[in-house]
Amino acid sequence: MIEDNNNLILFISGVPSAGKTTISYELLREIDYFRIVQETDILREILRGYNTYLSEEVSEILSDLTEPAPHTELLSYERAKIQCTIMKKSIIEIVKRQNRKCIPTIICGVHIIPEILYNNISGNNIKYVNLYFDCEKDLYSHLKIRSHDKYGEKSVSFLFEMNSKLQDNFSFMQSKNPNTFISINVGKLTIKETVTAIIDFLQQQQSIC
C-alpha cells in the first residue's frame, strides 16, 4: 500500500479516451487520501485570477478554452501546448495551494502537457503519468466505447498523431528522469492493470526515497 504522502502531486496526461478521468477515480478508490483536480477546476482558477489579462491579451485562446467546453472538439498537439502554456500559471498556483494544505492531488486532463509544465513544476513529490496507445486500432476501440457519435473513424488519425507526439516527447523526458515519469500503453490493458502499474511505480519511488 502507498504510504500517505501529504505533498504528492500526480499529473495524468493523454488523448481523449485514454482513460485519464476513469483512472484518476480508480486510483482514488485505491489510495483514498488523494484529491482530484480536473480541467474545469483549472479553468475556474484561470478565470478567477487572470480574467482581465486573458480577455485583453489572449481572448481568442480563452474562447478556445471555454467555448465550446473541453473535449467537444479535437485538439492538435500544438494547440494543446498553447492552451497548457496559458493554463500553466494557474496549475502552478493549484500545486502550491495543495502542497500548502498538505493535500495529495491528481491533476488530469487533455491539456496537461508535461513538456510545458516540467520546467516549472518538478521535484521529488511531482510525478507524471502519460496514458498512450501504440496503434490506431486500439485508440479507435476506446473511442467507440466512449462516444461513437462524437468520435468517428475520421477522428482516429488526427488523435493518434497527437497521441504519438505527446508520447514521443514524454518518452524523451522519461529517459532523462525515470523516477519522475512513467508512460503506460493502455491499448490492451484493463483499468485495473493500468491502476496497478501506476501504484507499482509510486511504491518504487517511495522505496527509492
Short mmCIF file of C-alpha atoms in Angstrom, two decimals:
data_model
loop_
_atom_site.label_atom_id
_atom_site.label_comp_id
_atom_site.label_asym_id
_atom_site.label_seq_id
_atom_site.Cartn_x
_atom_site.Cartn_y
_atom_site.Cartn_z
CA MET A 1 0.00 0.00 0.00
CA ILE A 2 1.17 3.54 -0.75
CA GLU A 3 2.12 5.41 2.41
CA ASP A 4 0.36 8.71 2.98
CA ASN A 5 2.43 11.36 1.19
CA ASN A 6 0.92 14.73 2.01
CA ASN A 7 2.58 16.62 -0.84
CA LEU A 8 2.41 14.10 -3.71
CA ILE A 9 1.24 15.64 -6.99
CA LEU A 10 0.41 13.19 -9.79
CA PHE A 11 -0.17 14.57 -13.29
CA ILE A 12 -2.02 12.30 -15.73
CA SER A 13 -1.93 13.16 -19.44
CA GLY A 14 -3.25 11.51 -22.59
CA VAL A 15 -5.60 11.98 -25.53
CA PRO A 16 -9.40 11.64 -25.26
CA SER A 17 -10.42 8.02 -24.48
CA ALA A 18 -7.08 7.17 -22.84
CA GLY A 19 -8.92 6.91 -19.54
CA LYS A 20 -7.46 9.84 -17.59
CA THR A 21 -10.57 10.58 -15.53
CA THR A 22 -11.52 6.93 -15.06
CA ILE A 23 -8.02 6.02 -13.92
CA SER A 24 -7.91 9.03 -11.59
CA TYR A 25 -11.07 7.94 -9.80
CA GLU A 26 -9.97 4.31 -9.65
CA LEU A 27 -6.70 5.48 -8.07
CA LEU A 28 -8.79 7.43 -5.58
CA ARG A 29 -10.58 4.19 -4.68
CA GLU A 30 -7.25 2.52 -4.00
CA ILE A 31 -5.49 5.50 -2.41
CA ASP A 32 -8.23 7.37 -0.63
CA TYR A 33 -6.12 10.28 0.57
CA PHE A 34 -5.84 11.66 -2.97
CA ARG A 35 -7.91 14.57 -4.25
CA ILE A 36 -8.64 15.13 -7.94
CA VAL A 37 -8.27 18.36 -9.91
CA GLN A 38 -9.77 18.32 -13.41
CA GLU A 39 -9.70 20.79 -16.29
CA THR A 40 -12.85 22.56 -15.12
CA ASP A 41 -11.13 23.31 -11.80
CA ILE A 42 -8.13 24.76 -13.65
CA LEU A 43 -10.41 26.89 -15.83
CA ARG A 44 -12.09 28.29 -12.71
CA GLU A 45 -8.65 29.19 -11.35
CA ILE A 46 -7.75 30.93 -14.62
CA LEU A 47 -10.97 32.94 -14.71
CA ARG A 48 -10.67 33.83 -11.02
CA GLY A 49 -7.14 35.20 -11.19
CA TYR A 50 -6.44 36.24 -14.76
CA ASN A 51 -9.73 37.23 -16.32
CA THR A 52 -8.63 40.73 -17.34
CA TYR A 53 -5.30 39.62 -18.73
CA LEU A 54 -6.77 36.76 -20.68
CA SER A 55 -9.62 38.80 -22.13
CA GLU A 56 -7.22 41.52 -23.31
CA GLU A 57 -4.19 39.51 -24.41
CA VAL A 58 -5.42 36.09 -25.47
CA SER A 59 -9.15 36.40 -25.94
CA GLU A 60 -9.14 34.04 -28.90
CA ILE A 61 -7.47 31.26 -26.94
CA LEU A 62 -9.64 31.96 -23.90
CA SER A 63 -12.56 31.33 -26.20
CA ASP A 64 -10.92 28.05 -27.23
CA LEU A 65 -10.67 27.04 -23.59
CA THR A 66 -14.22 27.93 -22.58
CA GLU A 67 -16.37 27.73 -25.72
CA PRO A 68 -17.06 25.04 -26.56
CA ALA A 69 -16.42 23.14 -23.35
CA PRO A 70 -13.32 20.93 -23.13
CA HIS A 71 -13.43 17.77 -25.28
CA THR A 72 -16.15 18.98 -27.66
CA GLU A 73 -13.63 19.45 -30.44
CA LEU A 74 -10.37 17.80 -31.41
CA LEU A 75 -7.11 19.37 -30.31
CA SER A 76 -3.84 19.17 -32.17
CA TYR A 77 -0.72 18.70 -30.07
CA GLU A 78 0.49 22.20 -30.88
CA ARG A 79 -2.81 23.74 -29.86
CA ALA A 80 -2.86 21.71 -26.65
CA LYS A 81 0.63 23.03 -25.87
CA ILE A 82 -0.56 26.61 -26.36
CA GLN A 83 -3.52 26.06 -24.08
CA CYS A 84 -1.34 24.36 -21.46
CA THR A 85 1.02 27.34 -21.57
CA ILE A 86 -1.89 29.65 -20.77
CA MET A 87 -3.12 27.35 -18.01
CA LYS A 88 0.36 26.83 -16.55
CA LYS A 89 0.34 29.74 -14.12
CA SER A 90 -2.96 28.60 -12.66
CA ILE A 91 -1.75 24.99 -12.47
CA ILE A 92 1.33 26.18 -10.56
CA GLU A 93 -0.91 28.05 -8.11
CA ILE A 94 -3.06 24.95 -7.64
CA VAL A 95 0.04 22.84 -6.91
CA LYS A 96 1.30 25.42 -4.41
CA ARG A 97 -2.09 25.55 -2.69
CA GLN A 98 -2.43 21.78 -2.46
CA ASN A 99 1.10 21.47 -1.07
CA ARG A 100 0.47 24.26 1.41
CA LYS A 101 -2.66 22.49 2.62
CA CYS A 102 -0.87 19.10 2.57
CA ILE A 103 -3.38 17.59 0.12
CA PRO A 104 -2.02 14.83 -2.18
CA THR A 105 -3.53 15.56 -5.58
CA ILE A 106 -4.12 14.05 -9.01
CA ILE A 107 -4.29 16.61 -11.83
CA CYS A 108 -5.55 15.19 -15.11
CA GLY A 109 -6.71 16.42 -18.49
CA VAL A 110 -6.05 16.59 -22.21
CA HIS A 111 -4.41 19.99 -21.65
CA ILE A 112 -1.80 18.54 -19.28
CA ILE A 113 1.35 18.64 -21.42
CA PRO A 114 4.41 17.58 -19.40
CA GLU A 115 6.96 19.27 -21.64
CA ILE A 116 5.26 22.61 -20.91
CA LEU A 117 4.88 22.05 -17.16
CA TYR A 118 8.02 20.24 -16.08
CA ASN A 119 10.46 23.17 -16.02
CA ASN A 120 8.22 24.97 -13.53
CA ILE A 121 6.64 22.01 -11.73
CA SER A 122 9.18 19.41 -10.67
CA GLY A 123 10.64 17.84 -7.55
CA ASN A 124 10.68 14.56 -5.67
CA ASN A 125 6.97 14.88 -4.89
CA ILE A 126 5.92 15.52 -8.52
CA LYS A 127 5.18 12.55 -10.77
CA TYR A 128 3.96 12.47 -14.37
CA VAL A 129 1.94 9.66 -15.98
CA ASN A 130 1.13 9.50 -19.69
CA LEU A 131 -1.54 7.11 -20.94
CA TYR A 132 -0.99 6.32 -24.62
CA PHE A 133 -1.84 3.96 -27.46
CA ASP A 134 0.74 2.28 -29.68
CA CYS A 135 -1.67 1.68 -32.56
CA GLU A 136 -4.67 3.41 -34.11
CA LYS A 137 -6.83 0.30 -33.84
CA ASP A 138 -6.66 0.31 -30.04
CA LEU A 139 -7.34 4.04 -29.92
CA TYR A 140 -10.43 3.62 -32.09
CA SER A 141 -11.70 0.77 -29.92
CA HIS A 142 -11.53 3.03 -26.88
CA LEU A 143 -13.10 5.96 -28.73
CA LYS A 144 -16.09 3.83 -29.79
CA ILE A 145 -16.71 2.83 -26.20
CA ARG A 146 -16.50 6.42 -25.01
CA SER A 147 -18.63 8.12 -27.67
CA HIS A 148 -19.27 6.56 -31.03
CA ASP A 149 -21.25 9.54 -32.33
CA LYS A 150 -18.65 12.09 -31.30
CA TYR A 151 -15.52 10.31 -32.47
CA GLY A 152 -15.80 8.68 -35.87
CA GLU A 153 -13.14 6.86 -37.86
CA LYS A 154 -12.03 10.18 -39.37
CA SER A 155 -11.01 11.36 -35.90
CA VAL A 156 -8.67 8.45 -35.25
CA SER A 157 -5.70 9.51 -37.38
CA PHE A 158 -5.85 13.06 -36.04
CA LEU A 159 -5.99 11.94 -32.41
CA PHE A 160 -3.36 9.25 -32.93
CA GLU A 161 -0.99 11.89 -34.31
CA MET A 162 -1.46 13.94 -31.13
CA ASN A 163 -1.09 10.77 -29.05
CA SER A 164 2.20 9.94 -30.79
CA LYS A 165 3.68 13.42 -30.44
CA LEU A 166 2.74 13.53 -26.78
CA GLN A 167 4.26 10.11 -26.15
CA ASP A 168 7.45 10.86 -28.13
CA ASN A 169 8.15 13.94 -26.03
CA PHE A 170 7.14 12.14 -22.86
CA SER A 171 9.45 9.20 -23.64
CA PHE A 172 12.38 11.56 -24.10
CA MET A 173 11.69 13.17 -20.72
CA GLN A 174 11.24 9.75 -19.15
CA SER A 175 14.64 8.63 -20.43
CA LYS A 176 16.21 11.60 -18.64
CA ASN A 177 14.11 11.33 -15.45
CA PRO A 178 12.88 7.73 -14.99
CA ASN A 179 11.94 8.36 -11.35
CA THR A 180 9.56 11.16 -12.33
CA PHE A 181 7.86 9.90 -15.49
CA ILE A 182 6.00 6.72 -16.38
CA SER A 183 4.26 6.04 -19.69
CA ILE A 184 1.66 3.29 -19.90
CA ASN A 185 0.38 1.73 -23.12
CA VAL A 186 -3.32 1.42 -22.24
CA GLY A 187 -4.44 -0.05 -25.55
CA LYS A 188 -4.74 -3.62 -24.31
CA LEU A 189 -4.70 -3.09 -20.55
CA THR A 190 -7.70 -3.21 -18.27
CA ILE A 191 -8.42 -0.30 -15.93
CA LYS A 192 -7.23 -2.43 -13.01
CA GLU A 193 -3.97 -3.28 -14.77
CA THR A 194 -3.33 0.38 -15.53
CA VAL A 195 -4.01 1.42 -11.94
CA THR A 196 -1.75 -1.36 -10.68
CA ALA A 197 1.08 -0.15 -12.94
CA ILE A 198 0.78 3.37 -11.53
CA ILE A 199 0.65 2.16 -7.93
CA ASP A 200 3.70 -0.07 -8.52
CA PHE A 201 5.57 2.93 -9.90
CA LEU A 202 4.67 5.08 -6.89
CA GLN A 203 5.69 2.33 -4.50
CA GLN A 204 9.05 2.00 -6.23
CA GLN A 205 9.62 5.73 -5.88
CA GLN A 206 8.80 5.56 -2.18
CA SER A 207 11.37 2.81 -1.67
CA ILE A 208 13.98 4.85 -3.56
CA CYS A 209 13.27 7.87 -1.34
#
